[in-house]
Amino acid sequence: MERLASREALAPSDTVAICHAYRHAALKTPEERSRPHVVALRRDAGGGAGFTGIIGSTPEMLQVLRLMQSAAASPIAVLIDGETGTGKELVARGIHGTSGRAEGPFIAVNCAALPEALLESELFGHRKGAFTGAAADRVGLFEAADGGTIFLDEIGEMPAAMQARLLRVVQEGEVTPVGDTRPRTVDVRIISATNRDLTAEMDRGAFRRDLYYRLAAFPIHLPPLHERGDDVVLLVDRFLGVAAERHRKRIAGIEPVALAALARFAWPGNVRELQNEIDRAVAIARDGATIGRSHLSAKLTAVPRSAKAAEMVGEAHPTGNPQSAIRYPQSSGSLREVRAAFEAQYIADVLRRHGGNITRAAKELGLSRPVLHQKIKQYGIR
């Protein structure tokens, strides 16, 4: 779940720290310790309390967090499914980092990135002379993950022959290196992830049913970003801070018209795509600037206006008046503050458009008159 320092929305200051590839002591060569498709992680410096780096307030994401908490307290095999870019590896890291295995290694393997022959050697290791080029014994990733967690990303891409080998590991807790006849016992928790419909893959014979039911004992579904509503605002707030720090710029905030464009976009690349968009906007912006529509890519500014987007964020200032920009507070608790500021500003804009008429404003906002009166009082809108 990129890999996720860039893939799945990690903030360097408050998420799991990415370590150099953790390898078993028997893996002695630099090449073996730096294979790019392997990521090993340690528990974050904060002690692993809570699921750092995971943002969401919608019912769907709160359910994901509840499931993660339950999974972390159990050794059960977890299968995470969701579209590409939704944060599957981040969820896996969160489960590992708050589990009893947090002090052990976390090793992530992209099953789609390696050909079948190489994948077998990577996962299970090999003996010297097992095949051409096997100049020395190599410990596989399952043994390297002993006492910790192995994350099998894109498990739906695993070839059928490898699925059979993996099933034995899951059932027996043993691995046999290529070219060896003696199995080795490993104590590894398996967390898998896929963006495919594995039930459909089973129906067409592309994925083993017995393996599926072993791996999917505890399924967790990650919703796509376009189903997460207000989470876009929360994610923009986080990514602005991360990008500003990375580019060493002061960013004053984001204008409502720009936030409207971000809120109404479908985000086929999900959270990863949103993070890349904010990173690009900050790179373009001047130091001290407020992010506006001019800083966004053409795919966002070309999206036709929609009534829903207009209701979510007032586009009453198409010229990007700095006075209408949302200012993101730098103090603690800024997430709640920015949401309140956003809501107060939009309510004020709607009231202004309707000349202060409470009935018409409440209708556009989708609120009752008493609730609107309460919010006007709460935010001190005049």
CSV table of C-alpha atoms in Angstrom, one decimal:
chain,number,residue,atom,x,y,z
A,1,MET,CA,0.0,0.0,0.0
A,2,GLU,CA,4.3,2.6,-3.7
A,3,ARG,CA,6.1,1.5,-2.6
A,4,LEU,CA,3.9,3.5,0.0
A,5,ALA,CA,6.1,6.3,1.0
A,6,SER,CA,5.0,7.4,-2.5
A,7,ARG,CA,2.3,4.8,-3.0
A,8,GLU,CA,-0.2,5.1,-0.3
A,9,ALA,CA,0.0,8.5,1.3
A,10,LEU,CA,2.5,8.3,4.0
A,11,ALA,CA,3.6,11.3,6.0
A,12,PRO,CA,7.3,11.0,7.0
A,13,SER,CA,6.8,12.5,10.4
A,14,ASP,CA,4.0,10.3,11.7
A,15,THR,CA,4.0,7.0,9.8
A,16,VAL,CA,5.9,3.8,9.8
A,17,ALA,CA,9.6,4.4,9.0
A,18,ILE,CA,10.9,2.8,5.9
A,19,CYS,CA,14.0,0.8,6.6
A,20,HIS,CA,16.6,-0.7,4.4
A,21,ALA,CA,15.5,-4.1,3.1
A,22,TYR,CA,15.5,-6.4,6.1
A,23,ARG,CA,17.4,-9.5,5.2
A,24,HIS,CA,18.2,-12.6,7.1
A,25,ALA,CA,21.8,-12.9,8.3
A,26,ALA,CA,22.5,-15.5,5.6
A,27,LEU,CA,21.8,-12.9,2.9
A,28,LYS,CA,25.3,-11.5,2.7
A,29,THR,CA,25.6,-9.8,-0.7
A,30,PRO,CA,24.7,-6.1,-1.2
A,31,GLU,CA,22.6,-7.1,-4.2
A,32,GLU,CA,20.4,-9.4,-2.0
A,33,ARG,CA,19.9,-6.6,0.6
A,34,SER,CA,18.8,-4.0,-1.9
A,35,ARG,CA,16.3,-5.7,-4.2
A,36,PRO,CA,13.9,-2.9,-5.2
A,37,HIS,CA,10.6,-5.0,-5.0
A,38,VAL,CA,11.2,-5.9,-1.4
A,39,VAL,CA,10.3,-3.4,1.4
A,40,ALA,CA,11.0,-4.1,5.0
A,41,LEU,CA,9.7,-2.0,7.8
A,42,ARG,CA,9.9,-1.6,11.5
A,43,ARG,CA,7.4,-0.4,14.0
A,44,ASP,CA,7.1,3.4,14.0
A,45,ALA,CA,9.0,5.4,16.6
A,46,GLY,CA,5.7,6.3,18.3
A,47,GLY,CA,5.3,2.8,19.5
A,48,GLY,CA,2.7,1.7,17.0
A,49,ALA,CA,-0.3,3.0,19.1
A,50,GLY,CA,-3.1,3.6,16.6
A,51,PHE,CA,-2.9,3.4,12.8
A,52,THR,CA,-0.7,6.3,11.8
A,53,GLY,CA,-1.0,7.7,8.3
A,54,ILE,CA,-4.6,6.4,7.7
A,55,ILE,CA,-7.0,9.2,7.2
A,56,GLY,CA,-10.8,9.0,7.1
A,57,SER,CA,-14.0,10.0,8.8
A,58,THR,CA,-16.6,8.3,6.6
A,59,PRO,CA,-18.5,5.3,7.9
A,60,GLU,CA,-16.7,3.1,5.3
A,61,MET,CA,-13.2,4.1,6.6
A,62,LEU,CA,-14.2,3.9,10.2
A,63,GLN,CA,-15.3,0.3,9.5
A,64,VAL,CA,-11.9,-0.3,8.0
A,65,LEU,CA,-10.2,1.0,11.1
A,66,ARG,CA,-12.4,-1.2,13.3
A,67,LEU,CA,-11.5,-4.3,11.2
A,68,MET,CA,-7.8,-3.4,11.4
A,69,GLN,CA,-8.0,-3.2,15.2
A,70,SER,CA,-9.6,-6.6,15.4
A,71,ALA,CA,-7.1,-8.1,12.9
A,72,ALA,CA,-4.1,-6.7,14.8
A,73,ALA,CA,-5.2,-8.5,17.9
A,74,SER,CA,-5.4,-11.9,16.1
A,75,PRO,CA,-2.9,-14.0,14.1
A,76,ILE,CA,-5.6,-14.6,11.5
A,77,ALA,CA,-4.7,-14.4,7.8
A,78,VAL,CA,-6.0,-11.1,6.3
A,79,LEU,CA,-7.0,-10.4,2.6
A,80,ILE,CA,-7.3,-6.7,1.7
A,81,ASP,CA,-9.1,-5.9,-1.5
A,82,GLY,CA,-9.6,-2.6,-3.2
A,83,GLU,CA,-8.7,-0.6,-6.3
A,84,THR,CA,-5.2,0.3,-7.1
A,85,GLY,CA,-4.1,3.3,-5.0
A,86,THR,CA,-6.5,2.9,-2.2
A,87,GLY,CA,-3.9,2.2,0.5
A,88,LYS,CA,-3.8,-1.6,0.8
A,89,GLU,CA,-0.2,-1.8,1.9
A,90,LEU,CA,-0.7,1.0,4.3
A,91,VAL,CA,-3.4,-1.0,6.0
A,92,ALA,CA,-1.2,-4.1,6.1
A,93,ARG,CA,1.6,-2.0,7.7
A,94,GLY,CA,-0.9,-0.7,10.2
A,95,ILE,CA,-2.1,-4.1,11.2
A,96,HIS,CA,1.5,-5.4,11.6
A,97,GLY,CA,2.6,-2.3,13.5
A,98,THR,CA,0.0,-2.6,16.1
A,99,SER,CA,0.1,-6.4,16.4
A,100,GLY,CA,2.2,-8.6,18.7
A,101,ARG,CA,4.6,-9.1,15.8
A,102,ALA,CA,5.4,-5.4,15.5
A,103,GLU,CA,9.0,-5.8,16.6
A,104,GLY,CA,9.6,-8.4,13.9
A,105,PRO,CA,10.2,-7.7,10.2
A,106,PHE,CA,7.5,-6.6,7.7
A,107,ILE,CA,8.4,-7.7,4.2
A,108,ALA,CA,6.3,-6.7,1.2
A,109,VAL,CA,6.5,-8.6,-2.1
A,110,ASN,CA,4.8,-7.6,-5.3
A,111,CYS,CA,3.7,-10.9,-6.8
A,112,ALA,CA,3.0,-9.3,-10.2
A,113,ALA,CA,6.5,-7.8,-10.5
A,114,LEU,CA,8.5,-11.0,-10.9
A,115,PRO,CA,8.3,-13.9,-13.4
A,116,GLU,CA,7.2,-17.3,-12.0
A,117,ALA,CA,10.7,-18.8,-11.8
A,118,LEU,CA,12.2,-15.9,-10.0
A,119,LEU,CA,9.2,-15.5,-7.7
A,120,GLU,CA,9.7,-19.0,-6.3
A,121,SER,CA,13.4,-18.4,-5.5
A,122,GLU,CA,12.5,-15.0,-3.9
A,123,LEU,CA,9.8,-16.4,-1.7
A,124,PHE,CA,11.4,-19.7,-0.7
A,125,GLY,CA,15.1,-19.3,-1.3
A,126,HIS,CA,17.4,-21.6,-3.2
A,127,ARG,CA,20.5,-23.8,-2.7
A,128,LYS,CA,23.8,-23.2,-4.4
A,129,GLY,CA,23.7,-24.8,-7.9
A,130,ALA,CA,19.9,-25.2,-8.0
A,131,PHE,CA,19.9,-23.5,-11.3
A,132,THR,CA,22.1,-21.5,-13.6
A,133,GLY,CA,23.3,-18.4,-11.8
A,134,ALA,CA,22.7,-19.8,-8.3
A,135,ALA,CA,26.2,-19.2,-7.1
A,136,ALA,CA,25.4,-19.4,-3.4
A,137,ASP,CA,22.6,-20.4,-1.0
A,138,ARG,CA,19.9,-17.7,-0.6
A,139,VAL,CA,17.4,-17.4,2.1
A,140,GLY,CA,13.9,-16.7,0.9
A,141,LEU,CA,11.6,-13.9,2.0
A,142,PHE,CA,9.4,-16.2,4.1
A,143,GLU,CA,12.4,-17.2,6.2
A,144,ALA,CA,13.6,-13.5,6.3
A,145,ALA,CA,10.1,-12.6,7.6
A,146,ASP,CA,10.3,-15.3,10.4
A,147,GLY,CA,8.7,-13.9,13.6
A,148,GLY,CA,7.1,-11.1,11.6
A,149,THR,CA,4.7,-10.5,8.7
A,150,ILE,CA,4.9,-11.0,5.0
A,151,PHE,CA,2.7,-8.9,2.7
A,152,LEU,CA,1.8,-10.5,-0.6
A,153,ASP,CA,0.6,-7.7,-2.8
A,154,GLU,CA,-1.3,-8.5,-6.0
A,155,ILE,CA,-1.8,-12.1,-4.9
A,156,GLY,CA,-4.3,-12.5,-7.7
A,157,GLU,CA,-1.4,-12.3,-10.2
A,158,MET,CA,0.4,-15.4,-8.7
A,159,PRO,CA,0.8,-18.3,-11.2
A,160,ALA,CA,-1.1,-21.5,-10.5
A,161,ALA,CA,2.0,-23.5,-9.7
A,162,MET,CA,3.1,-21.0,-7.2
A,163,GLN,CA,-0.3,-21.0,-5.6
A,164,ALA,CA,0.1,-24.7,-4.9
A,165,ARG,CA,3.5,-24.0,-3.3
A,166,LEU,CA,2.1,-21.2,-1.2
A,167,LEU,CA,-0.8,-23.3,0.0
A,168,ARG,CA,1.6,-25.8,1.6
A,169,VAL,CA,3.4,-22.9,3.4
A,170,VAL,CA,0.0,-21.6,4.7
A,171,GLN,CA,-1.1,-25.1,5.8
A,172,GLU,CA,2.1,-26.5,7.2
A,173,GLY,CA,4.2,-23.5,8.1
A,174,GLU,CA,7.1,-24.9,6.1
A,175,VAL,CA,9.1,-23.7,3.2
A,176,THR,CA,11.5,-25.8,1.0
A,177,PRO,CA,14.1,-23.8,-0.9
A,178,VAL,CA,14.6,-24.5,-4.6
A,179,GLY,CA,17.1,-27.3,-5.0
A,180,ASP,CA,16.6,-28.6,-1.5
A,181,THR,CA,14.6,-31.5,-0.1
A,182,ARG,CA,14.5,-30.5,3.6
A,183,PRO,CA,11.6,-28.3,4.6
A,184,ARG,CA,12.2,-25.4,7.0
A,185,THR,CA,9.7,-24.3,9.6
A,186,VAL,CA,8.8,-20.6,9.6
A,187,ASP,CA,6.6,-18.5,11.9
A,188,VAL,CA,5.1,-15.9,9.6
A,189,ARG,CA,1.9,-14.0,9.5
A,190,ILE,CA,0.5,-13.7,5.9
A,191,ILE,CA,-1.4,-10.6,4.8
A,192,SER,CA,-2.4,-10.5,1.1
A,193,ALA,CA,-3.9,-7.9,-1.1
A,194,THR,CA,-5.5,-7.8,-4.5
A,195,ASN,CA,-7.3,-5.4,-6.9
A,196,ARG,CA,-9.0,-8.3,-8.6
A,197,ASP,CA,-12.3,-10.0,-7.9
A,198,LEU,CA,-10.9,-13.3,-6.6
A,199,THR,CA,-14.3,-15.0,-6.5
A,200,ALA,CA,-14.6,-14.4,-10.2
A,201,GLU,CA,-11.0,-15.7,-10.7
A,202,MET,CA,-11.9,-18.8,-8.8
A,203,ASP,CA,-15.0,-19.3,-11.0
A,204,ARG,CA,-12.8,-19.3,-14.1
A,205,GLY,CA,-10.2,-21.5,-12.6
A,206,ALA,CA,-7.4,-18.9,-12.3
A,207,PHE,CA,-7.2,-18.9,-8.5
A,208,ARG,CA,-7.3,-21.9,-6.2
A,209,ARG,CA,-10.4,-22.1,-3.9
A,210,ASP,CA,-8.5,-23.8,-1.1
A,211,LEU,CA,-5.8,-21.1,-1.1
A,212,TYR,CA,-8.4,-18.4,-1.2
A,213,TYR,CA,-10.3,-19.6,1.8
A,214,ARG,CA,-7.0,-19.9,3.7
A,215,LEU,CA,-5.9,-16.3,2.8
A,216,ALA,CA,-9.3,-14.7,3.1
A,217,ALA,CA,-10.1,-15.8,6.6
A,218,PHE,CA,-10.4,-12.1,7.5
A,219,PRO,CA,-11.3,-9.9,4.5
A,220,ILE,CA,-11.0,-6.1,4.6
A,221,HIS,CA,-12.4,-4.1,1.7
A,222,LEU,CA,-11.0,-0.6,1.0
A,223,PRO,CA,-13.5,1.7,-0.7
A,224,PRO,CA,-12.4,3.8,-3.7
A,225,LEU,CA,-11.8,7.5,-3.0
A,226,HIS,CA,-14.9,8.6,-4.9
A,227,GLU,CA,-17.1,6.8,-2.4
A,228,ARG,CA,-15.4,8.5,0.6
A,229,GLY,CA,-17.0,11.9,0.4
A,230,ASP,CA,-15.6,14.4,2.9
A,231,ASP,CA,-12.4,12.4,3.2
A,232,VAL,CA,-11.1,14.3,0.2
A,233,VAL,CA,-11.0,17.5,2.3
A,234,LEU,CA,-9.1,15.7,5.1
A,235,LEU,CA,-6.6,14.1,2.6
A,236,VAL,CA,-6.0,17.5,0.9
A,237,ASP,CA,-5.2,19.0,4.3
A,238,ARG,CA,-2.6,16.3,5.1
A,239,PHE,CA,-1.0,16.2,1.6
A,240,LEU,CA,-0.6,20.0,1.5
A,241,GLY,CA,1.4,19.8,4.7
A,242,VAL,CA,3.5,16.9,3.5
A,243,ALA,CA,4.2,18.4,0.1
A,244,ALA,CA,5.0,21.9,1.6
A,245,GLU,CA,7.5,20.3,3.9
A,246,ARG,CA,9.1,18.2,1.1
A,247,HIS,CA,9.3,21.2,-1.3
A,248,ARG,CA,10.4,23.5,1.6
A,249,LYS,CA,7.6,26.0,0.9
A,250,ARG,CA,5.1,27.9,2.9
A,251,ILE,CA,1.6,27.2,1.6
A,252,ALA,CA,-1.2,29.4,3.0
A,253,GLY,CA,-4.0,27.1,2.1
A,254,ILE,CA,-6.3,26.2,-0.8
A,255,GLU,CA,-9.0,28.3,-2.4
A,256,PRO,CA,-12.6,26.9,-2.4
A,257,VAL,CA,-12.8,26.9,-6.2
A,258,ALA,CA,-9.7,24.6,-6.3
A,259,LEU,CA,-11.1,22.4,-3.5
A,260,ALA,CA,-14.3,22.1,-5.5
A,261,ALA,CA,-12.4,20.8,-8.5
A,262,LEU,CA,-10.6,18.3,-6.3
A,263,ALA,CA,-13.9,17.2,-4.5
A,264,ARG,CA,-15.8,16.5,-7.8
A,265,PHE,CA,-13.1,14.6,-9.6
A,266,ALA,CA,-13.6,10.8,-9.9
A,267,TRP,CA,-10.0,9.9,-8.9
A,268,PRO,CA,-9.5,6.7,-10.9
A,269,GLY,CA,-6.0,6.5,-9.3
A,270,ASN,CA,-7.6,7.0,-5.8
A,271,VAL,CA,-5.5,8.3,-2.9
A,272,ARG,CA,-2.2,7.9,-4.7
A,273,GLU,CA,-3.4,10.1,-7.6
A,274,LEU,CA,-4.8,12.8,-5.2
A,275,GLN,CA,-1.4,12.9,-3.4
A,276,ASN,CA,0.4,13.3,-6.7
A,277,GLU,CA,-1.9,16.1,-7.8
A,278,ILE,CA,-1.3,18.0,-4.5
A,279,ASP,CA,2.4,17.4,-4.8
A,280,ARG,CA,2.4,18.9,-8.3
A,281,ALA,CA,0.3,21.9,-7.2
A,282,VAL,CA,2.8,22.7,-4.4
A,283,ALA,CA,5.7,22.3,-6.8
A,284,ILE,CA,4.2,24.9,-9.2
A,285,ALA,CA,3.1,27.3,-6.5
A,286,ARG,CA,5.3,30.2,-5.3
A,287,ASP,CA,6.5,30.2,-1.7
A,288,GLY,CA,3.7,31.7,0.5
A,289,ALA,CA,1.0,31.2,-2.1
A,290,THR,CA,-2.5,29.8,-1.8
A,291,ILE,CA,-3.3,26.8,-4.0
A,292,GLY,CA,-5.8,27.8,-6.7
A,293,ARG,CA,-7.3,26.4,-9.9
A,294,SER,CA,-4.3,27.6,-11.9
A,295,HIS,CA,-2.1,25.2,-9.9
A,296,LEU,CA,-4.2,22.1,-10.8
A,297,SER,CA,-3.7,19.9,-13.8
A,298,ALA,CA,-5.9,20.2,-16.9
A,299,LYS,CA,-7.8,17.0,-16.1
A,300,LEU,CA,-9.3,18.6,-13.0
A,301,THR,CA,-10.0,22.1,-14.4
A,302,ALA,CA,-11.6,20.6,-17.5
A,303,VAL,CA,-14.2,18.6,-15.5
A,304,PRO,CA,-17.7,20.1,-16.2
A,305,ARG,CA,-19.4,21.9,-13.3
A,306,SER,CA,-21.9,19.7,-11.3
A,307,ALA,CA,-24.6,20.7,-8.9
A,308,LYS,CA,-23.2,18.3,-6.3
A,309,ALA,CA,-19.8,19.9,-6.4
A,310,ALA,CA,-21.3,23.3,-6.1
A,311,GLU,CA,-23.2,22.3,-3.0
A,312,MET,CA,-20.1,20.8,-1.4
A,313,VAL,CA,-17.9,23.8,-1.8
A,314,GLY,CA,-19.1,27.3,-2.8
A,315,GLU,CA,-17.7,28.5,-6.1
A,316,ALA,CA,-18.9,32.0,-5.5
A,317,HIS,CA,-15.3,33.3,-6.1
A,318,PRO,CA,-14.2,32.0,-9.5
A,319,THR,CA,-11.5,34.6,-9.7
A,320,GLY,CA,-9.8,33.0,-6.7
A,321,ASN,CA,-10.1,35.9,-4.3
A,322,PRO,CA,-7.4,35.3,-1.6
A,323,GLN,CA,-9.9,36.6,1.0
A,324,SER,CA,-12.1,33.5,0.3
A,325,ALA,CA,-9.2,31.0,0.6
A,326,ILE,CA,-9.4,28.3,3.3
A,327,ARG,CA,-6.5,28.9,5.7
A,328,TYR,CA,-5.1,25.7,7.1
A,329,PRO,CA,-4.0,26.3,10.8
A,330,GLN,CA,-0.6,25.1,11.8
A,331,SER,CA,-1.5,24.3,15.4
A,332,SER,CA,-2.5,20.9,16.7
A,333,GLY,CA,-6.1,20.0,16.0
A,334,SER,CA,-6.0,21.8,12.6
A,335,LEU,CA,-8.0,19.1,10.9
A,336,ARG,CA,-11.1,19.9,12.9
A,337,GLU,CA,-10.5,23.6,12.5
A,338,VAL,CA,-10.1,23.5,8.7
A,339,ARG,CA,-13.4,21.5,8.4
A,340,ALA,CA,-15.2,24.1,10.6
A,341,ALA,CA,-13.7,27.0,8.6
A,342,PHE,CA,-14.7,25.3,5.4
A,343,GLU,CA,-18.3,24.8,6.5
A,344,ALA,CA,-18.6,28.3,7.9
A,345,GLN,CA,-17.3,29.9,4.8
A,346,TYR,CA,-19.6,28.0,2.5
A,347,ILE,CA,-22.7,28.6,4.6
A,348,ALA,CA,-21.8,32.4,4.5
A,349,ASP,CA,-21.4,32.2,0.7
A,350,VAL,CA,-24.8,30.5,0.2
A,351,LEU,CA,-26.5,33.0,2.5
A,352,ARG,CA,-24.9,35.9,0.6
A,353,ARG,CA,-26.1,34.5,-2.7
A,354,HIS,CA,-29.7,34.3,-1.4
A,355,GLY,CA,-29.6,37.8,0.1
A,356,GLY,CA,-29.7,36.3,3.7
A,357,ASN,CA,-32.9,34.4,3.0
A,358,ILE,CA,-32.8,31.5,5.5
A,359,THR,CA,-35.4,29.3,3.7
A,360,ARG,CA,-33.8,29.4,0.3
A,361,ALA,CA,-30.3,29.0,1.8
A,362,ALA,CA,-31.4,26.0,3.9
A,363,LYS,CA,-32.9,24.4,0.8
A,364,GLU,CA,-29.7,24.7,-1.2
A,365,LEU,CA,-27.6,23.4,1.7
A,366,GLY,CA,-29.9,20.5,2.3
A,367,LEU,CA,-30.5,21.6,5.9
A,368,SER,CA,-33.6,22.3,7.9
A,369,ARG,CA,-34.2,25.9,9.0
A,370,PRO,CA,-33.5,25.2,12.7
A,371,VAL,CA,-30.2,23.4,11.9
A,372,LEU,CA,-29.1,26.3,9.7
A,373,HIS,CA,-30.0,28.8,12.4
A,374,GLN,CA,-27.9,26.7,14.8
A,375,LYS,CA,-24.9,26.7,12.5
A,376,ILE,CA,-25.2,30.4,11.9
A,377,LYS,CA,-25.1,30.9,15.7
A,378,GLN,CA,-22.3,28.4,16.1
A,379,TYR,CA,-20.0,30.1,13.5
A,380,GLY,CA,-21.1,33.6,14.3
A,381,ILE,CA,-22.2,34.3,10.7
A,382,ARG,CA,-23.7,37.7,10.1
